[in-house]
Tab-separated table of C-alpha atoms in Angstrom:
chain	number	residue	atom	x	y	z
A	1	MET	CA	98.664	139.012	115.824
A	2	LYS	CA	99.738	136.156	113.704
A	3	LYS	CA	102.407	133.515	114.572
A	4	THR	CA	104.998	131.583	113.130
A	5	ILE	CA	104.338	127.920	113.537
A	6	ALA	CA	106.426	124.920	113.194
A	7	ILE	CA	104.276	121.443	113.087
A	8	ILE	CA	106.656	118.454	113.462
A	9	GLY	CA	105.574	115.307	111.554
A	10	SER	CA	103.272	114.934	108.210
A	11	GLY	CA	100.338	112.404	109.510
A	12	PHE	CA	96.793	113.227	109.106
A	13	SER	CA	96.631	115.077	112.360
A	14	ALA	CA	99.521	117.386	111.819
A	15	LEU	CA	98.142	117.900	108.066
A	16	ALA	CA	95.116	118.825	109.549
A	17	ALA	CA	96.154	121.267	111.818
A	18	SER	CA	98.210	123.146	109.253
A	19	CYS	CA	95.274	123.916	107.770
A	20	TYR	CA	93.155	124.971	110.141
A	21	LEU	CA	96.454	127.219	111.191
A	22	ALA	CA	97.059	128.536	108.277
A	23	GLN	CA	93.226	129.433	107.406
A	24	GLN	CA	94.061	131.898	110.771
A	25	GLY	CA	96.387	133.372	108.430
A	26	ASN	CA	99.379	131.821	110.472
A	27	LYS	CA	103.150	131.175	108.611
A	28	VAL	CA	102.994	127.366	108.883
A	29	THR	CA	105.531	124.873	108.141
A	30	ILE	CA	105.569	121.296	108.464
A	31	TYR	CA	109.128	119.370	109.278
A	32	GLU	CA	108.981	115.803	108.306
A	33	LYS	CA	111.824	113.349	109.044
A	34	ASN	CA	110.680	111.124	106.156
A	35	ASP	CA	111.404	111.614	102.274
A	36	THR	CA	107.825	111.636	101.721
A	37	ILE	CA	104.840	113.092	103.948
A	38	GLY	CA	101.478	110.793	105.624
A	39	GLY	CA	103.397	109.289	109.038
A	40	ARG	CA	101.685	106.002	109.301
A	41	ALA	CA	99.590	106.680	105.892
A	42	ARG	CA	102.634	106.794	103.809
A	43	GLN	CA	102.974	105.197	100.548
A	44	PHE	CA	104.925	101.951	99.211
A	45	LYS	CA	105.395	101.414	95.393
A	46	LYS	CA	107.342	98.870	93.239
A	47	GLU	CA	107.760	97.189	90.198
A	48	GLY	CA	104.073	98.708	89.416
A	49	PHE	CA	102.188	97.669	92.563
A	50	THR	CA	101.037	100.481	94.826
A	51	PHE	CA	100.432	99.938	98.360
A	52	ASP	CA	98.880	102.203	101.523
A	53	MET	CA	101.693	101.448	103.917
A	54	GLY	CA	99.059	101.919	107.065
A	55	PRO	CA	95.641	102.951	107.386
A	56	SER	CA	93.404	101.360	104.937
A	57	TRP	CA	89.863	101.402	106.078
A	58	TYR	CA	88.011	104.548	104.946
A	59	TRP	CA	84.911	105.139	107.720
A	60	MET	CA	82.963	107.628	108.811
A	61	PRO	CA	82.865	109.458	105.824
A	62	ASP	CA	80.851	112.118	107.719
A	63	VAL	CA	83.799	113.245	109.238
A	64	PHE	CA	86.097	113.484	106.428
A	65	GLU	CA	83.284	115.456	104.989
A	66	ARG	CA	83.070	117.659	107.939
A	67	PHE	CA	86.710	117.957	107.704
A	68	PHE	CA	86.573	119.465	104.005
A	69	GLN	CA	83.564	122.193	104.642
A	70	ASP	CA	85.531	123.987	107.427
A	71	PHE	CA	87.323	124.893	104.381
A	72	ASN	CA	84.250	125.320	101.802
A	73	LYS	CA	85.592	122.183	100.115
A	74	VAL	CA	83.914	118.736	99.893
A	75	THR	CA	85.960	115.803	99.442
A	76	THR	CA	85.132	115.508	95.433
A	77	ASP	CA	86.847	118.405	95.098
A	78	TYR	CA	89.599	116.545	95.939
A	79	TYR	CA	89.130	112.726	95.397
A	80	GLU	CA	86.806	109.805	94.448
A	81	LEU	CA	85.051	107.392	96.869
A	82	THR	CA	83.674	103.728	96.268
A	83	LYS	CA	81.200	102.192	98.664
A	84	LEU	CA	82.576	98.726	99.056
A	85	ASN	CA	80.007	95.768	98.752
A	86	PRO	CA	80.379	93.559	99.988
A	87	ALA	CA	82.494	95.945	102.521
A	88	TYR	CA	84.399	92.694	103.782
A	89	ARG	CA	84.345	89.003	104.455
A	90	VAL	CA	84.831	87.127	108.055
A	91	TYR	CA	86.303	83.589	107.510
A	92	PHE	CA	85.700	81.036	110.280
A	93	GLY	CA	86.947	78.469	108.348
A	94	VAL	CA	87.167	76.664	105.001
A	95	ASP	CA	83.828	76.921	103.244
A	96	ASP	CA	82.473	78.884	106.539
A	97	PHE	CA	82.737	82.988	105.876
A	98	ILE	CA	80.356	85.920	106.423
A	99	ASN	CA	80.016	88.466	103.992
A	100	ILE	CA	79.298	91.838	105.689
A	101	TYR	CA	77.460	93.823	102.816
A	102	ASP	CA	77.150	97.793	101.979
A	103	ASN	CA	73.302	97.877	103.440
A	104	LEU	CA	71.838	97.008	107.097
A	105	GLU	CA	68.892	95.269	105.215
A	106	GLU	CA	71.191	92.802	104.035
A	107	ILE	CA	73.213	92.529	106.997
A	108	LYS	CA	70.134	92.016	109.155
A	109	ALA	CA	69.363	88.914	106.185
A	110	THR	CA	72.958	87.068	106.967
A	111	PHE	CA	72.533	87.687	111.038
A	112	GLU	CA	68.979	86.041	110.572
A	113	SER	CA	69.948	83.246	108.472
A	114	ILE	CA	72.718	82.131	111.172
A	115	GLU	CA	70.606	83.046	114.078
A	116	LYS	CA	66.928	83.246	114.548
A	117	GLY	CA	65.979	86.667	116.015
A	118	SER	CA	69.063	88.196	115.225
A	119	GLY	CA	67.935	90.098	112.465
A	120	GLN	CA	65.800	92.368	114.876
A	121	LYS	CA	68.004	92.556	117.474
A	122	LEU	CA	70.680	93.637	115.520
A	123	GLU	CA	68.412	96.408	114.156
A	124	THR	CA	67.792	97.677	117.672
A	125	PHE	CA	71.432	97.202	118.543
A	126	ILE	CA	72.245	99.573	115.617
A	127	LYS	CA	69.516	102.298	116.441
A	128	GLN	CA	71.361	102.473	119.866
A	129	ALA	CA	74.808	102.632	118.240
A	130	LYS	CA	73.634	105.276	115.894
A	131	SER	CA	72.308	107.542	119.056
A	132	ASN	CA	75.890	107.179	120.294
A	133	TYR	CA	77.670	108.026	117.031
A	134	ASP	CA	75.472	111.209	116.983
A	135	ILE	CA	76.499	112.088	120.578
A	136	ALA	CA	79.999	111.410	120.283
A	137	ILE	CA	81.042	111.930	116.798
A	138	LYS	CA	78.800	115.043	116.088
A	139	ASP	CA	79.822	116.184	119.473
A	140	LEU	CA	81.882	115.025	122.158
A	141	VAL	CA	85.060	114.103	120.345
A	142	TYR	CA	85.071	117.521	119.064
A	143	ARG	CA	86.029	118.755	122.878
A	144	PRO	CA	89.857	118.911	123.749
A	145	GLY	CA	89.862	116.867	127.037
A	146	VAL	CA	90.960	119.996	129.195
A	147	SER	CA	87.818	119.421	131.599
A	148	PRO	CA	85.708	116.249	133.102
A	149	LEU	CA	82.843	118.457	132.785
A	150	GLU	CA	83.082	117.930	128.268
A	151	LEU	CA	81.807	114.636	128.937
A	152	ILE	CA	78.623	115.900	130.873
A	153	THR	CA	75.720	116.626	129.050
A	154	LEU	CA	71.672	115.158	129.108
A	155	GLU	CA	72.862	112.894	126.709
A	156	THR	CA	75.637	111.128	128.206
A	157	THR	CA	74.083	111.445	131.656
A	158	LEU	CA	70.816	109.599	130.247
A	159	LYS	CA	73.536	106.794	128.657
A	160	LEU	CA	75.808	106.829	131.844
A	161	ASN	CA	75.185	102.938	132.190
A	162	GLN	CA	76.998	102.713	129.210
A	163	PHE	CA	80.384	103.844	130.287
A	164	PHE	CA	80.426	100.952	133.220
A	165	SER	CA	79.065	98.223	130.770
A	166	THR	CA	81.506	97.014	128.062
A	167	VAL	CA	81.219	96.417	124.546
A	168	SER	CA	81.450	92.569	125.276
A	169	THR	CA	79.239	92.026	127.813
A	170	ASP	CA	76.118	93.859	125.879
A	171	ILE	CA	77.104	92.031	122.471
A	172	HIS	CA	76.594	88.709	124.395
A	173	LYS	CA	73.546	89.653	126.224
A	174	LYS	CA	71.975	90.112	122.395
A	175	PHE	CA	73.422	87.858	120.697
A	176	LYS	CA	74.587	83.729	121.168
A	177	ASN	CA	76.336	82.632	118.018
A	178	GLU	CA	79.970	83.192	118.529
A	179	ARG	CA	80.745	84.560	114.549
A	180	LEU	CA	77.922	86.819	115.206
A	181	ILE	CA	79.806	88.093	118.305
A	182	GLN	CA	82.806	88.232	116.936
A	183	ILE	CA	81.755	90.189	113.781
A	184	LEU	CA	80.483	92.607	116.315
A	185	GLU	CA	83.041	92.787	118.628
A	186	PHE	CA	85.559	93.511	115.520
A	187	PRO	CA	84.937	97.274	114.921
A	188	VAL	CA	86.267	98.509	118.774
A	189	LEU	CA	89.723	97.131	117.899
A	190	PHE	CA	89.852	100.127	115.871
A	191	LEU	CA	89.774	101.672	119.024
A	192	GLY	CA	93.178	99.826	120.009
A	193	ALA	CA	91.493	98.028	123.192
A	194	LYS	CA	89.638	94.384	123.823
A	195	PRO	CA	85.991	94.463	124.044
A	196	THR	CA	85.952	93.464	127.292
A	197	LYS	CA	87.798	96.491	128.250
A	198	THR	CA	85.943	99.085	125.633
A	199	PRO	CA	82.996	100.703	127.692
A	200	SER	CA	79.937	100.067	125.660
A	201	PHE	CA	79.022	103.576	124.802
A	202	TYR	CA	81.645	102.921	121.709
A	203	ASN	CA	79.359	100.789	120.005
A	204	PHE	CA	79.191	103.410	118.026
A	205	MET	CA	81.915	102.161	115.989
A	206	ASN	CA	79.206	99.361	114.908
A	207	TYR	CA	76.830	102.111	113.319
A	208	ALA	CA	80.164	103.144	111.473
A	209	ASP	CA	80.415	99.807	110.110
A	210	PHE	CA	77.008	98.795	109.725
A	211	GLY	CA	75.061	101.975	109.402
A	212	LEU	CA	77.903	104.380	107.226
A	213	GLY	CA	79.222	101.277	104.970
A	214	THR	CA	83.314	100.825	104.372
A	215	TRP	CA	84.344	103.333	101.495
A	216	HIS	CA	87.750	103.330	99.169
A	217	PRO	CA	89.350	106.266	97.797
A	218	LYS	CA	89.775	105.572	93.964
A	219	THR	CA	93.562	104.880	94.267
A	220	GLY	CA	93.748	104.444	98.332
A	221	MET	CA	94.173	105.738	101.629
A	222	PHE	CA	97.237	108.031	100.349
A	223	ASP	CA	94.404	109.932	98.345
A	224	VAL	CA	93.045	111.619	101.375
A	225	VAL	CA	96.838	112.507	102.432
A	226	CYS	CA	97.374	113.918	98.979
A	227	ALA	CA	93.863	115.867	99.357
A	228	ILE	CA	94.792	117.645	102.627
A	229	GLU	CA	98.765	118.341	101.494
A	230	LYS	CA	96.962	120.400	98.401
A	231	LEU	CA	94.366	121.851	100.597
A	232	ALA	CA	97.399	122.845	103.124
A	233	ARG	CA	99.561	124.203	100.366
A	234	GLU	CA	96.408	125.956	98.903
A	235	LEU	CA	96.317	127.493	102.615
A	236	GLY	CA	99.975	128.675	102.063
A	237	VAL	CA	102.099	125.597	104.265
A	238	THR	CA	105.293	124.812	103.717
A	239	ILE	CA	106.207	121.413	104.375
A	240	GLU	CA	109.909	120.297	104.740
A	241	THR	CA	111.142	116.624	104.304
A	242	ASN	CA	113.826	114.853	105.130
A	243	SER	CA	113.940	117.166	108.311
A	244	PRO	CA	114.425	115.027	111.407
A	245	ILE	CA	113.975	117.245	114.505
A	246	GLU	CA	116.802	116.660	117.332
A	247	LYS	CA	115.716	119.371	119.771
A	248	ILE	CA	113.120	121.445	121.066
A	249	ILE	CA	114.433	124.504	122.599
A	250	VAL	CA	112.957	125.918	125.716
A	251	GLU	CA	114.059	129.096	126.952
A	252	ASN	CA	112.054	130.825	130.413
A	253	ASN	CA	109.674	127.760	129.970
A	254	THR	CA	108.828	128.168	126.622
A	255	ALA	CA	109.122	126.682	123.437
A	256	ASN	CA	110.907	128.816	120.841
A	257	ALA	CA	112.863	126.818	118.590
A	258	ILE	CA	113.778	123.491	117.388
A	259	VAL	CA	116.672	122.025	115.961
A	260	ILE	CA	116.580	120.112	112.627
A	261	ASN	CA	119.681	118.544	111.261
A	262	GLY	CA	122.243	121.045	113.472
A	263	GLN	CA	120.297	124.132	112.469
A	264	THR	CA	118.102	126.227	114.607
A	265	ILE	CA	114.419	127.107	113.773
A	266	HIS	CA	112.728	129.965	115.422
A	267	ALA	CA	109.076	129.861	115.947
A	268	ASP	CA	106.021	131.414	118.110
A	269	ILE	CA	104.599	127.907	118.300
A	270	ILE	CA	105.580	124.473	118.509
A	271	LEU	CA	102.679	121.441	117.327
A	272	SER	CA	104.109	118.323	117.376
A	273	GLY	CA	101.978	115.749	115.259
A	274	ALA	CA	105.174	112.902	116.144
A	275	ASP	CA	104.978	110.767	118.716
A	276	TYR	CA	104.167	112.038	121.972
A	277	GLN	CA	106.516	110.025	124.182
A	278	HIS	CA	109.344	110.659	121.652
A	279	THR	CA	108.533	114.264	121.491
A	280	GLU	CA	108.813	114.863	125.158
A	281	THR	CA	112.346	113.021	124.688
A	282	LEU	CA	113.420	116.356	122.515
A	283	LEU	CA	112.888	117.848	125.945
A	284	ASP	CA	115.202	118.505	128.684
A	285	ASN	CA	113.939	116.414	131.510
A	286	GLU	CA	112.423	119.013	133.497
A	287	HIS	CA	110.459	119.990	130.845
A	288	ARG	CA	108.816	116.815	130.344
A	289	ALA	CA	104.914	116.835	131.453
A	290	TYR	CA	104.772	112.598	131.541
A	291	SER	CA	107.212	110.390	132.863
A	292	GLU	CA	109.080	106.881	131.608
A	293	LYS	CA	107.001	105.467	134.332
A	294	TYR	CA	103.558	107.397	133.324
A	295	TRP	CA	104.011	105.677	129.843
A	296	GLU	CA	105.054	102.555	131.079
A	297	SER	CA	101.460	102.186	132.947
A	298	ARG	CA	99.090	103.016	130.151
A	299	VAL	CA	97.386	100.701	127.808
A	300	PHE	CA	98.616	100.596	124.147
A	301	ALA	CA	96.816	99.588	121.008
A	302	PRO	CA	98.839	97.027	119.250
A	303	SER	CA	101.859	97.188	117.155
A	304	SER	CA	101.500	95.017	114.184
A	305	LEU	CA	103.168	92.775	111.511
A	306	LEU	CA	102.361	94.121	108.018
A	307	PHE	CA	103.405	92.546	104.924
A	308	PHE	CA	103.328	94.363	101.398
A	309	VAL	CA	103.183	91.230	98.160
A	310	GLY	CA	102.818	91.618	94.892
A	311	PHE	CA	101.448	88.294	93.190
A	312	ASN	CA	101.874	87.439	89.276
A	313	LYS	CA	98.085	86.230	89.297
A	314	LYS	CA	94.655	87.088	90.175
A	315	ILE	CA	93.591	86.223	93.763
A	316	GLU	CA	90.351	84.213	93.625
A	317	ASN	CA	88.064	83.779	96.613
A	318	ILE	CA	88.610	86.651	98.123
A	319	SER	CA	87.164	90.101	98.717
A	320	HIS	CA	88.890	93.634	98.852
A	321	HIS	CA	89.060	93.566	103.155
A	322	ALA	CA	88.980	90.124	104.345
A	323	LEU	CA	89.233	88.722	108.190
A	324	PHE	CA	90.292	85.771	108.783
A	325	PHE	CA	88.634	84.611	112.539
A	326	ASP	CA	89.574	80.973	111.959
A	327	VAL	CA	91.470	80.411	115.449
A	328	ASP	CA	90.817	81.319	118.881
A	329	PHE	CA	89.948	85.067	118.940
A	330	ASN	CA	90.043	85.824	122.373
A	331	GLN	CA	93.573	83.640	122.836
A	332	HIS	CA	95.148	86.195	120.574
A	333	ALA	CA	93.574	89.334	122.435
A	334	ALA	CA	95.335	87.477	125.476
A	335	ASP	CA	98.210	87.248	123.746
A	336	ILE	CA	98.284	91.316	123.171
A	337	TYR	CA	97.019	92.575	126.352
A	338	ASP	CA	97.467	90.018	129.021
A	339	GLU	CA	100.444	88.294	128.782
A	340	PRO	CA	102.203	89.758	125.630
A	341	LYS	CA	103.777	87.384	123.410
A	342	TRP	CA	103.701	86.227	119.904
A	343	PRO	CA	100.270	84.529	119.550
A	344	ASP	CA	100.749	80.908	118.122
A	345	ALA	CA	97.555	80.874	116.614
A	346	PRO	CA	97.297	84.381	115.040
A	347	LEU	CA	94.409	86.396	113.679
A	348	PHE	CA	94.876	88.385	110.759
A	349	TYR	CA	93.718	90.810	108.371
A	350	ALA	CA	93.986	91.129	104.339
A	351	ASN	CA	93.572	93.781	101.712
A	352	PHE	CA	93.843	93.106	98.150
A	353	PRO	CA	93.335	97.347	96.906
A	354	SER	CA	93.609	95.869	93.535
A	355	LYS	CA	90.296	93.954	93.731
A	356	THR	CA	88.607	97.634	93.684
A	357	ASP	CA	91.366	99.677	92.277
A	358	LEU	CA	93.279	98.739	88.872
A	359	THR	CA	95.962	100.714	89.152
A	360	ALA	CA	97.139	98.871	92.823
A	361	ALA	CA	98.781	96.133	90.449
A	362	PRO	CA	99.884	95.460	86.785
A	363	GLU	CA	97.198	93.803	84.605
A	364	GLY	CA	96.200	90.230	85.477
A	365	MET	CA	98.463	90.724	89.039
A	366	GLU	CA	97.110	91.529	92.304
A	367	SER	CA	98.827	93.592	95.315
A	368	GLY	CA	97.817	92.303	99.000
A	369	PHE	CA	98.380	93.491	102.080
A	370	PHE	CA	98.580	91.289	105.321
A	371	LEU	CA	98.536	92.257	109.076
A	372	ILE	CA	98.778	90.436	111.964
A	373	PRO	CA	98.206	92.443	115.294
A	374	LEU	CA	100.831	92.493	117.649
A	375	ALA	CA	101.626	93.182	121.192
A	376	PRO	CA	103.664	96.742	121.216
A	377	GLY	CA	107.418	96.553	122.478
A	378	ILE	CA	107.510	92.532	121.510
A	379	ASN	CA	110.744	91.059	120.236
A	380	ASP	CA	110.696	91.681	116.508
A	381	SER	CA	113.074	89.720	114.133
A	382	GLU	CA	113.595	88.621	110.464
A	383	ALA	CA	113.195	84.919	111.327
A	384	LEU	CA	109.949	85.719	113.025
A	385	ARG	CA	108.109	87.562	110.765
A	386	GLU	CA	109.215	84.823	108.018
A	387	GLU	CA	107.835	82.349	110.476
A	388	TYR	CA	104.511	84.058	110.577
A	389	PHE	CA	104.196	84.549	107.276
A	390	GLU	CA	104.280	81.198	106.393
A	391	LYS	CA	101.919	80.619	108.959
A	392	ILE	CA	98.942	83.090	107.317
A	393	ILE	CA	100.014	82.361	104.192
A	394	THR	CA	99.319	78.692	104.512
A	395	ARG	CA	96.110	79.552	106.146
A	396	PHE	CA	95.276	81.851	103.575
A	397	GLU	CA	95.647	79.163	100.686
A	398	GLN	CA	93.889	76.649	102.488
A	399	LEU	CA	90.818	78.929	103.661
A	400	THR	CA	90.615	80.079	100.231
A	401	LYS	CA	91.352	77.137	98.557
A	402	GLN	CA	94.245	78.101	96.367
A	403	GLU	CA	98.077	78.138	95.826
A	404	ILE	CA	99.446	81.413	95.780
A	405	LYS	CA	103.056	81.053	97.579
A	406	ASN	CA	104.732	80.451	94.272
A	407	ASN	CA	103.005	83.362	92.712
A	408	ILE	CA	104.818	85.724	95.293
A	409	ILE	CA	107.188	88.355	93.177
A	410	PHE	CA	108.311	90.434	96.221
A	411	LYS	CA	107.587	90.646	99.416
A	412	ARG	CA	108.338	93.692	101.866
A	413	SER	CA	107.878	92.932	105.661
A	414	PHE	CA	106.928	95.747	108.183
A	415	CYS	CA	107.282	95.045	112.321
A	416	LYS	CA	107.810	97.164	115.469
A	417	ASN	CA	111.710	97.601	115.189
A	418	ASP	CA	110.092	99.401	111.717
A	419	PHE	CA	107.557	101.709	113.485
A	420	VAL	CA	110.060	102.663	116.070
A	421	THR	CA	112.968	104.081	113.333
A	422	ASP	CA	110.462	105.222	110.670
A	423	TYR	CA	107.807	106.968	113.050
A	424	ASN	CA	110.113	106.800	116.904
A	425	ALA	CA	106.500	105.017	117.971
A	426	TYR	CA	106.412	103.859	121.808
A	427	LYS	CA	106.976	100.356	121.926
A	428	GLY	CA	106.558	99.971	118.023
A	429	ASN	CA	102.727	100.676	118.671
A	430	ALA	CA	101.043	101.097	115.519
A	431	TYR	CA	97.407	102.725	116.396
A	432	GLY	CA	98.557	105.153	119.552
A	433	MET	CA	97.077	104.478	123.087
A	434	ALA	CA	93.901	102.320	123.432
A	435	ASN	CA	90.660	104.061	124.122
A	436	THR	CA	89.934	102.571	127.275
A	437	LEU	CA	87.386	104.596	130.130
A	438	LEU	CA	90.586	105.280	132.061
A	439	GLN	CA	92.083	107.012	128.793
A	440	THR	CA	89.032	108.923	127.391
A	441	ALA	CA	88.772	112.722	126.947
A	442	PHE	CA	90.232	114.617	129.622
A	443	LEU	CA	92.310	111.309	131.167
A	444	ARG	CA	94.629	111.155	127.824
A	445	PRO	CA	97.913	113.105	127.232
A	446	LYS	CA	96.948	117.204	126.930
A	447	LEU	CA	96.988	118.617	124.059
A	448	LYS	CA	98.626	121.599	125.381
A	449	SER	CA	101.743	121.069	127.057
A	450	LYS	CA	101.624	121.442	131.287
A	451	LYS	CA	104.914	122.702	131.652
A	452	VAL	CA	106.376	124.428	128.302
A	453	HIS	CA	104.218	127.130	127.079
A	454	ASN	CA	103.469	127.456	123.163
A	455	LEU	CA	104.259	123.975	122.763
A	456	TYR	CA	101.356	121.522	121.935
A	457	PHE	CA	100.392	118.502	120.850
A	458	THR	CA	98.079	116.069	118.362
A	459	GLY	CA	97.908	112.666	116.943
A	460	GLN	CA	96.798	109.245	117.937
A	461	LEU	CA	98.366	109.917	121.604
A	462	THR	CA	96.188	112.026	122.755
A	463	VAL	CA	92.209	113.333	122.302
A	464	PRO	CA	90.416	111.902	121.028
A	465	GLY	CA	92.101	108.710	120.168
A	466	PRO	CA	93.683	106.376	117.536
A	467	GLY	CA	91.854	106.008	113.806
A	468	VAL	CA	92.112	108.455	110.717
A	469	PRO	CA	88.851	110.360	111.393
A	470	PRO	CA	89.881	110.948	115.023
A	471	ALA	CA	93.131	112.376	113.736
A	472	LEU	CA	91.615	114.921	111.455
A	473	ILE	CA	89.867	116.349	114.721
A	474	SER	CA	92.751	116.235	116.834
A	475	GLY	CA	94.260	118.666	114.366
A	476	LYS	CA	91.084	120.633	114.706
A	477	LEU	CA	90.746	120.556	118.406
A	478	VAL	CA	94.796	121.659	118.830
A	479	ALA	CA	94.366	124.504	116.228
A	480	GLU	CA	91.194	125.827	118.018
A	481	LEU	CA	93.438	125.693	121.567
A	482	ILE	CA	96.192	127.424	119.567
A	483	GLN	CA	93.996	130.766	117.976
A	484	LYS	CA	92.496	131.032	121.526
A	485	SER	CA	95.975	131.109	123.548
A	486	PHE	CA	96.651	133.832	120.824
A	487	ARG	CA	93.624	135.988	122.332
A	488	SER	CA	94.556	135.322	126.259
């Protein structure tokens, strides 16, 4: 029997879930609190400039292909991709940067030129990372996190030691040059945890980086949001914006309605792609599966201070993606995870989409996106935002040998308070809950409510974890659980 399904939020996981649920023949409606879809992956436009407001790295292209294949489609039915070369550049100082190219042979040569013997070590390391990738991304992450037995396979048993070592430990055993170590540790930051706290099995992220490469949708990551929206509408999904959820109504321990702008809307199934902790606040206390103490005890991925900047000239000596590691990597990590505070000397990331996409900025101009990772729950003020913009722009000018401050047409900032206001994000987190050993798979918040029938969750606070590819997978997993519940 087909059901009426109400989905809260329109981020990647919610959009993906809507497609699978509509494909099953259900009547599916998405309710989005903001005036545009996409959740954290919204788009911002101003004065001819275009910015992705959230995710900007297109990694794991096979996961996107697998998603569209589930609907007998391919990504090229909806958007075009460009493989970036270099994939990104890492700055360590003035005249000291490393380009990561679009193929392993060139990356090996780069490593070898910096540390003798590291090229062959890198090839061996990436071969192991690919093995882990094949196990994790092609199999394990497509399991719903219901039981610890999901993780026990012949392949994972053979790699058991990798769950009790860390990414950082393994990398330090193989490489000595600190710059190469930081480049290899960087990809696990997408998982929201320190390399010293991330199981070494997660080195599959290095294969995602060096093996599969970094791609860019023709006019940005919002192309993917629009693609899934188009697919969803083709499948019959209805999308309502400006629809903030005020309450989830539960009767006889069963969710059967949501309240939007004072109106009660009934549904057979309620699925939340919004922040998990916030969603539970829409329930009466006795129906919440996780206490405030629980959320407080979790390790959350960072929040971020973002700047969207329009420049009236082209920026030189820069690639599409650039990482600025010219300060102490470990100290900044400690300022996020160990003793949360604003970092004295922040690492930062810069993204210039107009280097690849000429529509991202007016002719002769440049669109720039800057990001500083911060501890979630940190104090946020306009004065601090301005102080830190000055810090990173001054360093940017020094490291890229150019003056750009006087070429800024406009600047928009986005930080913890905005993550709370716009996305109801717990402590203003940007990436969800970190994938540490004790927050992996069945140890994450459940896709299906433990207390309320017909209430489900999807997204970065549940299975499989943070990131865009995991969000697509999360949508598939929860849709399968819902379908299974129909038959039981």
